[in-house]
Amino acid sequence: VKMGILGFQTVGSADKDALYLDILSNLLNNESQTGLLDKLNTEKKVLMVQAFNYAMLEKGMYAFFYAPKILGQSHEEAEALIMAAIDSIRQGNFSDQLFEAVKMDYLTEYLSDMESLDNKFNVLLDLVMNQQDPNYYYEKEKIVRNLKKDDLVKIANKYFGQDYMSFRSSMGVKNHEKLQKPTWKPIAAKNTEAKSEYALGIEKMEVAEIQPQNIEFSKAVTKMPVSEKYTLYCSPNPHNDLFSMKIAFNRGTLSDPKLSTAVDYLSMQGSEKMAFSAFQLALQQLGASLYVYTSDDRTYVYISGFDKDLDKILSLCHEKIFHPENNEKMLAAIIEDEAASEKMMKNDASTWGKALYNYAIYGESSPFLTGLSLKELKKVSGRELLNSFAQVLNYDGFVTYVGNADINVVVESLENTFGLSSEAQEGKRMARPIKTYKEPTLFLASNKQFLQSNIYFHIPGHELYDPESRAACSAYNEYMDGSMAGVIFQEIRELRSLGYSAYGFYSYDVLNRRPGYIYGYLGTQSDKTVEGCQAMRELLVKLPKKRDKFETAKVSAIKKAEADYVTFRSIPGQIESWEEQGYKNDPRMEKLNILENTTFDSVAKFFEKNVAGNPLVITVAGDKKRIDVNELSKGFKLVEVKYKDIIK
C-alpha cells in the first residue's frame, strides 16, 4: 500500500523543548482520539496518520507517518490534510478544553509511570541514556502544570517550518530475484553441550535468593456482592489516587459472532447526549478512560480515572454503555476498514498461516470463518450491532476495583449507574471446540506470492487436572521452548539454520473445558520447508533426551516461578480467576514445591501420557511450486485448501 513520512528536524532529548514536543504530540494523536490528526483517522479522511516526537541524544525528528486511502487518494491530498492540522497548531486553532485535557493525559501517564518496577526501570534508563539529571523527572510535573497554550503554539512555529523531508512509497509488487539454494552440506556441530569460560563465570556469580510472592486471598482483596449475580473484588492502590475498574460479563463472540464488530462500532460512538468527540473530550478532561473489548467467552468494560471523580466518571460511562449514540457514518468507516483489510489479507503470508491453522484445528468454528464477512457487514445496521452489545449487559459476571475509595462507596456508585441486576442471565464460559484426528494430516494452502512458508504443528493431548501434571508441563515447556537455551531454538535455528522463527509448547485450558495440545510454529524460506518440518517433527513427536539441558531448564523454570509477580492492578482479577479454578490459596506455592522435585523422568511420564502416539497435524501456507509436496506429505493425509475455505 502507499505510505509516506513527513519529517521535521528537532532537538535532542536533553533539551527542554523535547518535553513540549512530546505534549504537542498529544494535541495531534492521543488514546482518547480527540487530537487533530485523530479526527482524520476517525472520519476516514485518510487510511491512517500518526505523529510522534523521536528525540535522540544529539538531535530529534518529529515525524508524521501516514497512509493515503487505498482507492482514490493521492500522496499530495493526504499531505495537504496533515499540513492543515499542523497549521491549526501553529495558529492556535485548538480549544482550551483540548489543551487542558492533553495536559491531564500527560499527568495521568506521569503518575502511572511509578506504579510498577518495569516502568520505574524504564524511566531511570531513559534518564541515563539521555544524560539527564534524575531530578529533572520530578521537575516535569511542575513544568506541565504551568504550561500555557501559547507555549505550544510557539514550539509549533519554531520547529514546523518550511524545511522538512517528504518520503513517499507507491503501491506495487517488487520483482524478486530468485537465488539458487547452495549445495553446501551442513557442518556437523561439535561440543554443543560445552560452556565457555565466560558462561562458566556467569554461572559462578552469586545470585540473591528471591522471596516468591504469596497472595493471601482474604488479605489481598475485600469481596462484596453488588447483586446476586455480581461480586466486587476490591484492593487498594498503594501508589496514587488513580482507580481502575473492570466489569466482566459472561457473554462473548462464541455466543454471538457479531459481537466483535458490535464492540468496534460502540467504541466509535458517543452517547445519546454527546457526540463521540465531545464524549471523549469530557472523559479526557477528567483524566479518565473507557475501553470495551471482547473475547470468546467474555466481554469487558474497563474504566479508569481519579478516585475523587468516581461517581462522575461512572455516570458518564453509563450514558455511553447503556444509551449509545447510533452514528451510522461510523458503520461506513468500519466497512471501509474491512475492505482495506480484506485486500491486504489476500496476499499476506502471516494471515494465511494463522487462518489455515485455525481452520485445521477448529474447522467451521475458526475465528476467521465465524465473524461477519464484508458482504454480511454491508447488510447489517448500526442498530443491530448496538442491540448485539446490549444483550451482553443482561448476563452475569464480576467486577474488580483497584483504588482507595471505600468499598461501600464503590458498590453504591455501581448500583446508581450500572445497576448490575440480580435478574441477569447465567452465561456459559464456552471454549472453542477442537477437532479430533485419527491419522497424521497435512494441510496445504498455496499462494505463488509467498517466498516464506508459515508452518504450524498440532498434536492433541489431554486435560491437566492435577498440580503435578501442570508443574511437569511447565518444566517441559521451559526445556523445549523456554529461551535461547531451549531445545527447539538450538536445534532448529542455532545448529541447523532451518527457520527465522521456531517454537513449540504444550497448551492447556485452566478450566479444562477442552483437551490440551502441543502447539508449534516454524517460519522458514520455501526451500527449507521439507527439511524444517522433518526436524520439528522429530522434536515434537518424540521427547528429546538431553538430561543436562533439562537440569538447566528446570532451574530456569524454578527461577521464573519464584519471580512470577502479580502487580497490584492485577490482583483482584487474578484472585477471581484462581477462585473460578477452585483454588482457595495461591496455587503458585504448590507449583513451586512440585517443580523443586520434578525430574526428567517426571517430564517423560507427562509426555508419554499426554502426547506420545497421538497424530501430528501440520499446516503449511506457502508456494507449493517451491516445495517438494510429495516428500513433505509422506506418511500424512494431504488436504489442499484455498483462500475462500479458510478466510470468510
XYZ file of C-alpha atoms in Angstrom:
648
model
C 0.000 0.000 0.000
C 1.006 3.618 -0.372
C 2.767 5.099 2.655
C 4.564 8.328 3.440
C 6.520 10.232 6.086
C 6.871 13.950 6.715
C 9.906 14.631 8.898
C 10.938 17.845 10.704
C 14.321 18.141 12.427
C 14.024 18.969 16.125
C 16.209 18.941 19.260
C 17.978 16.318 21.332
C 16.308 14.584 24.255
C 18.090 16.648 26.914
C 16.641 19.910 25.539
C 13.620 21.234 27.462
C 11.784 21.729 24.156
C 11.687 17.929 23.734
C 9.144 17.751 26.578
C 6.951 20.391 24.916
C 7.119 18.459 21.635
C 6.001 15.292 23.459
C 2.969 17.104 24.854
C 2.278 18.678 21.471
C 2.083 15.144 20.059
C -0.989 14.546 22.218
C -2.706 17.506 20.575
C -2.368 15.592 17.311
C -2.830 11.965 18.427
C -3.932 10.582 21.781
C -5.609 7.490 23.218
C -8.911 9.336 23.593
C -8.863 10.023 19.826
C -9.554 13.733 20.313
C -6.421 15.017 18.549
C -6.431 16.995 15.301
C -4.983 14.037 13.397
C -7.225 11.569 15.228
C -10.171 13.223 13.500
C -8.625 12.408 10.111
C -8.492 8.775 11.244
C -11.971 8.516 12.817
C -13.624 10.414 9.958
C -11.724 8.217 7.469
C -10.240 11.153 5.586
C -7.023 9.115 5.316
C -6.347 5.416 5.801
C -4.066 6.208 8.755
C -1.922 9.013 10.177
C 0.215 9.117 13.329
C 2.572 11.795 14.665
C 5.425 11.227 17.104
C 8.427 13.046 18.514
C 11.576 10.929 18.242
C 14.170 12.687 20.397
C 17.625 11.138 20.217
C 20.647 12.274 22.193
C 22.045 14.910 19.802
C 19.125 15.717 17.513
C 15.489 14.772 17.180
C 12.961 14.130 14.451
C 9.279 14.939 14.530
C 7.606 12.569 12.092
C 4.158 12.258 10.575
C 3.636 8.722 9.291
C 0.634 8.306 7.018
C -1.082 6.036 4.505
C -3.455 7.554 1.920
C -6.756 5.788 1.331
C -6.175 2.798 -0.934
C -8.678 3.967 -3.517
C -8.900 7.496 -4.853
C -6.459 9.458 -2.677
C -3.016 10.724 -3.678
C 0.014 11.455 -1.506
C -0.484 15.176 -2.178
C -4.078 15.076 -0.927
C -3.126 13.195 2.251
C -0.191 15.531 2.951
C -2.424 18.586 2.499
C -4.738 17.319 5.262
C -1.765 16.790 7.602
C -0.361 20.242 6.817
C -3.759 21.777 7.624
C -3.623 20.138 11.087
C -0.070 21.470 11.593
C -1.237 24.961 10.587
C -4.038 24.748 13.171
C -1.430 24.180 15.893
C 0.781 26.990 14.588
C -2.171 29.392 14.577
C -3.519 28.256 17.950
C -6.745 26.972 16.400
C -7.461 24.329 19.024
C -9.751 24.592 22.024
C -8.728 25.382 25.583
C -10.621 22.232 26.607
C -8.451 20.053 24.375
C -5.299 21.745 25.657
C -6.247 21.143 29.313
C -7.303 17.563 28.528
C -3.938 16.865 26.891
C -2.163 18.192 29.991
C -4.322 15.917 32.126
C -3.383 12.970 29.878
C 0.292 13.646 30.414
C -0.070 13.996 34.190
C -2.092 10.768 34.431
C 0.580 8.896 32.496
C 3.260 10.542 34.634
C 1.640 9.200 37.816
C 1.212 5.742 36.279
C 4.936 5.585 35.433
C 5.805 5.000 39.071
C 3.329 2.170 39.633
C 5.457 -0.760 38.503
C 9.076 -1.810 38.755
C 9.251 -2.175 34.962
C 8.140 1.420 34.429
C 10.489 2.759 37.101
C 13.372 0.948 35.460
C 12.496 2.385 32.038
C 12.239 5.915 33.444
C 15.699 5.595 35.010
C 17.111 4.044 31.849
C 15.794 6.923 29.724
C 17.288 9.481 32.104
C 20.692 7.803 31.948
C 20.682 7.305 28.152
C 19.589 10.885 27.573
C 22.188 12.220 30.033
C 19.547 13.983 32.096
C 19.679 14.845 35.771
C 17.364 12.375 37.611
C 15.813 15.361 39.396
C 14.525 16.525 36.009
C 11.925 13.761 36.144
C 10.372 15.356 39.237
C 10.500 18.807 37.644
C 8.349 17.624 34.737
C 5.119 17.643 36.738
C 5.567 21.327 37.696
C 6.522 22.255 34.119
C 3.414 20.584 32.685
C 1.054 22.063 35.291
C 2.362 25.563 34.497
C 2.292 25.058 30.711
C 0.261 27.607 28.744
C -1.463 27.133 25.403
C 0.734 29.812 23.844
C 3.849 27.807 24.816
C 2.841 25.009 22.423
C 1.923 27.470 19.669
C 5.447 28.954 19.886
C 7.010 25.471 19.805
C 4.973 24.533 16.707
C 6.088 27.671 14.882
C 9.688 27.118 15.967
C 10.022 23.577 14.596
C 7.306 23.089 11.968
C 8.753 25.409 9.347
C 9.092 25.209 5.581
C 12.107 22.860 5.639
C 11.114 19.228 6.029
C 11.610 15.819 4.471
C 8.853 14.181 2.428
C 9.233 10.449 1.822
C 6.739 8.554 -0.334
C 6.356 4.936 -1.357
C 3.994 3.904 -4.133
C 1.759 0.861 -4.465
C 3.189 -2.142 -6.287
C 4.863 -5.516 -6.123
C 8.634 -5.857 -6.021
C 10.302 -8.083 -8.604
C 12.304 -10.569 -6.566
C 15.472 -12.142 -7.885
C 15.319 -15.894 -7.359
C 18.516 -17.349 -5.934
C 19.502 -20.984 -6.191
C 19.896 -22.902 -2.950
C 23.623 -23.562 -2.255
C 24.780 -27.158 -2.452
C 26.804 -26.875 0.741
C 26.475 -29.715 3.186
C 25.627 -28.889 6.814
C 28.561 -28.578 9.175
C 28.341 -31.123 11.953
C 28.100 -29.209 15.220
C 30.670 -30.123 17.866
C 30.806 -29.509 21.602
C 27.165 -28.487 21.681
C 26.983 -29.023 25.438
C 30.315 -27.283 26.169
C 30.431 -23.986 28.079
C 32.808 -21.079 27.567
C 34.834 -19.538 30.374
C 32.579 -16.507 30.118
C 29.441 -18.629 30.601
C 31.026 -20.518 33.495
C 31.946 -17.190 35.085
C 28.335 -16.048 34.932
C 27.168 -19.330 36.452
C 29.540 -18.819 39.388
C 28.121 -15.390 40.189
C 26.267 -15.231 43.460
C 22.524 -14.857 42.913
C 20.362 -13.360 45.613
C 17.513 -15.578 46.709
C 14.093 -14.474 45.538
C 11.257 -14.477 48.022
C 8.269 -15.701 45.985
C 5.110 -13.639 46.157
C 2.389 -15.444 48.098
C -1.001 -13.757 47.853
C -3.375 -14.402 50.744
C -6.824 -14.039 49.240
C -8.572 -12.671 52.325
C -5.863 -10.067 52.976
C -5.283 -9.001 49.378
C -8.902 -8.317 48.416
C -12.175 -7.389 50.004
C -15.213 -9.057 48.430
C -18.742 -7.724 48.440
C -21.811 -8.609 46.366
C -23.053 -5.847 44.085
C -26.112 -8.012 43.434
C -26.889 -11.731 43.485
C -25.162 -12.151 40.113
C -22.090 -9.898 40.525
C -19.311 -9.916 43.111
C -16.936 -6.998 43.587
C -13.245 -7.799 44.187
C -11.650 -4.731 45.721
C -7.988 -3.963 46.543
C -6.086 -0.775 47.481
C -3.793 1.364 45.342
C -0.581 1.944 47.331
C 0.926 4.451 44.872
C -1.519 7.186 43.841
C -5.184 8.142 43.600
C -5.866 6.604 40.177
C -8.504 3.871 40.181
C -9.090 1.103 37.661
C -12.313 -0.868 37.343
C -13.188 -3.838 35.163
C -16.740 -5.093 34.712
C -16.846 -8.562 33.159
C -19.938 -10.051 31.511
C -20.130 -13.785 30.749
C -21.017 -13.476 27.085
C -18.551 -13.437 24.200
C -18.120 -13.981 20.478
C -18.785 -17.735 20.659
C -22.321 -16.870 21.776
C -22.707 -14.028 19.265
C -20.358 -13.790 16.227
C -21.494 -10.182 15.613
C -20.184 -9.088 18.997
C -16.637 -8.299 17.861
C -17.936 -5.883 15.217
C -20.514 -4.556 17.668
C -17.786 -3.620 20.156
C -15.809 -1.881 17.390
C -18.921 0.067 16.408
C -19.707 1.002 20.002
C -16.151 2.277 20.530
C -16.720 4.792 17.697
C -19.916 6.169 19.235
C -20.639 8.807 21.830
C -23.807 8.788 23.956
C -27.315 9.967 23.149
C -26.445 13.213 24.963
C -22.972 13.772 23.446
C -21.380 13.024 20.090
C -18.217 10.909 20.046
C -15.668 13.753 20.100
C -17.492 15.625 22.888
C -17.870 12.445 24.948
C -14.186 11.526 24.583
C -13.112 15.052 25.495
C -15.339 15.003 28.595
C -13.642 11.800 29.774
C -10.204 13.115 28.893
C -10.703 16.299 30.914
C -11.321 14.095 33.967
C -8.152 12.094 33.300
C -10.438 9.104 32.668
C -10.681 6.415 30.024
C -13.211 3.823 28.867
C -12.396 0.687 26.851
C -14.712 -2.116 25.803
C -13.316 -5.370 24.439
C -14.494 -8.927 23.948
C -13.149 -12.476 23.800
C -14.544 -15.917 23.024
C -16.398 -16.165 26.318
C -16.489 -12.738 27.970
C -16.952 -9.040 27.290
C -15.198 -6.436 29.449
C -15.820 -2.781 30.248
C -12.625 -1.184 31.587
C -12.807 2.226 33.272
C -10.044 4.275 34.903
C -9.646 7.736 36.398
C -9.197 9.590 39.688
C -10.993 8.328 42.806
C -12.398 11.776 43.600
C -14.339 11.675 40.317
C -15.578 8.062 40.613
C -19.311 8.898 40.539
C -18.918 11.422 37.750
C -16.842 9.030 35.598
C -19.158 6.036 36.102
C -22.210 8.173 35.298
C -20.559 9.390 32.106
C -19.568 5.857 31.070
C -23.065 4.594 31.890
C -24.502 7.026 29.327
C -22.406 5.517 26.524
C -22.710 1.862 27.566
C -26.491 1.892 28.145
C -27.553 4.763 25.865
C -25.054 4.890 22.994
C -25.209 7.208 20.021
C -26.028 5.495 16.714
C -23.978 7.370 14.132
C -24.273 5.129 11.061
C -21.452 7.029 9.345
C -19.132 5.029 11.597
C -20.508 1.822 10.063
C -19.296 3.055 6.682
C -15.881 3.614 8.272
C -15.828 0.024 9.613
C -16.794 -1.288 6.157
C -14.016 0.761 4.574
C -11.509 -0.622 7.100
C -12.708 -4.170 6.480
C -12.424 -3.722 2.710
C -8.847 -2.460 3.060
C -8.018 -5.294 5.472
C -9.519 -7.899 3.135
C -7.495 -6.527 0.230
C -4.252 -6.803 2.203
C -5.031 -10.243 3.661
C -5.295 -11.893 0.255
C -1.531 -11.908 -0.139
C -0.391 -11.706 3.481
C 1.558 -14.867 4.301
C 1.232 -14.491 8.075
C -2.572 -14.163 7.898
C -2.834 -17.199 5.613
C -0.709 -19.213 8.031
C -2.837 -18.335 11.062
C -6.110 -18.839 9.188
C -5.041 -22.241 7.859
C -4.002 -23.402 11.337
C -7.298 -22.232 12.835
C -9.206 -23.991 10.053
C -7.352 -27.255 10.719
C -7.902 -27.079 14.481
C -11.389 -25.570 14.723
C -12.920 -26.283 11.310
C -16.005 -24.145 10.664
C -15.640 -22.730 14.199
C -12.414 -20.942 13.191
C -12.459 -17.257 14.199
C -11.509 -16.475 10.570
C -14.839 -18.015 9.478
C -17.314 -17.090 12.219
C -17.146 -13.285 12.220
C -19.012 -11.025 9.820
C -17.749 -11.064 6.243
C -17.555 -7.838 4.239
C -20.691 -8.891 2.369
C -22.579 -9.559 5.629
C -21.250 -6.354 7.171
C -22.765 -4.299 4.362
C -26.210 -5.708 5.210
C -26.122 -5.113 8.968
C -27.394 -1.891 10.554
C -25.877 0.123 13.361
C -28.936 -0.569 15.498
C -28.461 -4.336 15.055
C -24.874 -4.040 16.272
C -25.831 -1.937 19.279
C -28.588 -4.433 20.138
C -26.000 -7.200 19.933
C -23.875 -5.397 22.519
C -26.921 -4.545 24.662
C -27.550 -8.278 25.096
C -24.200 -8.560 26.880
C -25.447 -6.320 29.679
C -28.136 -8.883 30.553
C -25.585 -11.515 31.607
C -23.875 -12.221 34.929
C -20.207 -11.617 35.719
C -17.978 -9.889 38.245
C -16.325 -6.540 38.974
C -12.770 -5.687 40.016
C -11.754 -2.352 41.518
C -8.286 -1.092 42.443
C -8.296 2.250 44.222
C -8.711 3.933 47.565
C -12.427 4.658 47.742
C -14.361 2.832 50.463
C -15.833 -0.427 49.149
C -19.342 0.629 50.202
C -18.943 3.814 48.178
C -17.848 1.780 45.150
C -20.839 -0.574 45.472
C -23.248 2.341 45.833
C -21.749 4.094 42.826
C -22.103 0.917 40.743
C -25.705 0.449 41.875
C -26.549 4.038 40.926
C -25.014 3.762 37.453
C -24.510 0.302 36.005
C -27.203 -1.391 38.052
C -25.879 -4.945 37.523
C -29.206 -6.631 38.085
C -29.904 -9.726 40.163
C -32.098 -10.847 37.253
C -29.062 -11.271 34.946
C -28.873 -14.478 32.914
C -26.188 -17.030 33.673
C -23.617 -17.017 30.877
C -21.730 -20.130 29.807
C -17.926 -19.874 29.791
C -17.584 -21.698 26.472
C -14.312 -22.694 24.839
C -13.844 -23.061 21.086
C -14.152 -26.814 20.325
C -11.085 -28.550 18.860
C -11.375 -31.077 16.017
C -10.141 -34.636 16.543
C -7.845 -36.515 14.144
C -7.263 -40.243 13.820
C -4.285 -40.050 11.457
C -1.397 -37.674 10.697
C -2.740 -34.920 8.443
C -1.049 -32.222 6.366
C -2.991 -29.109 5.318
C -1.577 -27.053 2.452
C -2.681 -23.604 1.224
C -0.648 -22.314 -1.714
C -0.021 -18.777 -2.939
C 2.574 -18.080 -5.620
C 3.398 -14.722 -3.997
C 4.811 -16.383 -0.858
C 8.597 -16.694 -0.549
C 8.325 -17.914 3.034
C 6.359 -20.824 4.472
C 4.302 -20.285 7.627
C 4.058 -23.701 9.260
C 2.096 -24.737 12.357
C 2.155 -28.017 14.269
C -0.578 -29.563 16.414
C -0.584 -32.750 18.482
C -3.763 -33.404 20.514
C -3.352 -34.069 24.237
C -5.461 -34.241 27.378
C -6.816 -32.013 30.132
C -4.428 -31.302 33.024
C -6.352 -31.604 36.282
C -3.687 -32.201 38.932
C -0.914 -29.824 40.111
C 1.791 -32.427 39.335
C 0.841 -32.552 35.641
C 0.747 -28.767 35.402
C 4.170 -28.437 37.040
C 5.598 -31.103 34.700
C 4.055 -29.182 31.805
C 5.875 -26.008 32.915
C 9.164 -27.908 33.072
C 8.546 -29.443 29.616
C 7.765 -26.035 28.093
C 10.882 -24.479 29.629
C 13.014 -27.406 28.407
C 11.660 -27.236 24.867
C 10.991 -23.546 24.385
C 11.898 -21.508 27.464
C 14.653 -19.396 25.958
C 17.538 -19.405 23.500
C 18.788 -22.385 25.508
C 15.611 -24.316 24.677
C 15.877 -27.468 22.591
C 13.808 -26.092 19.692
C 15.754 -22.841 19.358
C 19.121 -24.571 19.474
C 18.225 -27.445 17.168
C 16.189 -25.581 14.573
C 17.764 -22.139 14.492
C 21.199 -22.269 16.080
C 22.555 -25.626 14.866
C 20.686 -26.124 11.591
C 19.529 -22.638 10.486
C 16.180 -24.055 9.414
C 13.950 -21.138 10.318
C 13.586 -17.445 11.055
C 11.312 -18.290 13.955
C 10.577 -21.580 15.705
C 8.834 -22.539 18.930
C 6.687 -25.249 20.475
C 4.967 -25.897 23.819
C 2.070 -27.703 25.493
C -1.029 -25.538 25.903
C -3.992 -26.305 28.147
C -7.189 -24.621 29.315
C -7.035 -23.819 33.043
C -10.776 -24.560 33.341
C -10.363 -27.893 31.489
C -13.183 -27.140 29.079
C -11.274 -28.846 26.266
C -8.183 -31.088 25.878
C -4.680 -29.664 25.880
C -2.333 -29.917 22.880
C 1.159 -29.327 21.548
C 1.316 -26.034 19.649
C 4.305 -25.365 17.416
C 5.394 -22.912 14.723
C 8.141 -22.666 12.119
C 8.669 -19.718 9.800
C 11.193 -20.530 7.095
C 12.052 -19.922 3.446
C 10.286 -22.144 0.942
C 13.247 -24.358 0.030
C 13.722 -25.344 3.687
C 10.083 -26.314 4.253
C 10.543 -30.089 3.964
C 13.734 -30.238 5.992
C 12.331 -27.871 8.622
C 9.112 -29.868 9.032
C 11.064 -33.102 9.411
C 13.302 -31.559 12.073
C 10.372 -30.091 14.044
C 8.532 -33.390 13.764
C 11.469 -35.197 15.358
C 11.456 -32.796 18.307
C 7.696 -32.658 18.921
C 6.686 -36.276 18.350
C 9.492 -37.794 20.421
C 10.819 -36.251 23.616
C 14.493 -35.270 23.076
C 16.659 -36.834 25.784
C 19.159 -34.174 26.848
C 19.279 -34.556 30.625
C 21.967 -31.909 31.209
C 19.940 -29.377 29.263
C 16.866 -30.371 31.246
C 18.579 -29.611 34.567
C 19.391 -26.117 33.288
C 15.793 -25.704 32.112
C 14.470 -26.889 35.472
C 16.492 -24.251 37.332
C 15.198 -21.650 34.890
C 11.583 -22.804 35.398
C 12.005 -22.545 39.181
C 13.544 -19.074 38.933
C 10.705 -17.922 36.694
C 8.144 -19.321 39.124
C 9.870 -17.573 42.035
C 9.936 -14.284 40.136
C 6.327 -14.582 38.945
C 4.786 -11.395 40.301
C 1.170 -10.259 40.145
C 1.077 -6.447 40.084
C -1.330 -4.623 42.373
C -3.596 -3.660 39.454
C -3.990 -7.343 38.507
C -4.514 -8.870 41.966
C -8.358 -8.744 42.096
C -8.741 -10.254 38.634
C -6.141 -12.927 39.348
C -7.839 -13.971 42.574
C -11.209 -14.162 40.802
C -9.614 -16.417 38.180
C -7.974 -18.662 40.786
C -11.249 -18.982 42.688
C -13.056 -19.936 39.498
C -10.490 -22.702 39.032
C -11.257 -23.948 42.555
C -8.228 -22.622 44.447
C -8.527 -21.227 47.951
C -4.839 -20.326 48.238
C -2.191 -19.005 45.861
C -1.523 -22.065 43.614
C 1.973 -20.876 42.700
C 3.357 -22.045 46.060
C 2.328 -25.644 45.451
C 3.587 -25.497 41.879
C 6.969 -24.238 43.080
C 7.276 -27.061 45.614
C 6.447 -29.643 42.959
C 8.902 -28.107 40.483
C 11.707 -28.475 43.019
C 11.158 -32.251 42.928
C 10.431 -32.579 39.201
C 12.863 -34.794 37.290
C 13.412 -35.566 33.648
C 11.568 -38.819 34.276
C 8.575 -36.816 35.554
C 8.528 -34.856 32.302
C 8.974 -38.039 30.265
C 5.965 -39.520 32.082
C 3.933 -36.364 31.378
C 4.892 -36.542 27.687
C 4.106 -40.250 27.427
C 0.661 -39.776 28.988
C -0.414 -36.648 27.096
C 1.439 -36.547 23.771
C 3.144 -39.770 22.698
C 1.402 -41.719 19.943
C -1.125 -39.008 19.103
C -1.423 -37.958 15.416
C 0.560 -34.937 14.248
C -1.249 -32.251 12.233
C 0.867 -29.854 10.140
C -0.423 -26.786 8.304
C 1.706 -25.142 5.609
C 0.903 -21.807 3.968
C 3.427 -21.267 1.179
C 4.081 -21.604 -2.547
C 3.762 -25.289 -3.422
C 5.832 -24.814 -6.597
C 8.801 -24.061 -4.341
C 8.112 -27.083 -2.088
C 8.551 -30.812 -2.727
C 4.966 -31.646 -1.746
C 5.393 -35.391 -2.381
C 8.283 -35.579 0.062
C 6.562 -33.294 2.558
C 3.346 -35.344 2.629
C 4.919 -38.784 3.100
C 3.088 -40.513 5.951
C 0.361 -37.844 6.011
C -3.128 -37.486 4.640
C -2.820 -34.447 2.353
C -5.598 -31.829 2.374
C -5.237 -28.882 -0.009
C -7.438 -25.849 0.647
C -7.988 -22.462 -0.937
C -8.223 -18.948 0.468
C -12.042 -18.973 0.442
C -12.015 -22.141 2.575
C -10.032 -20.593 5.424
C -10.987 -16.895 5.414
C -14.605 -15.742 5.269
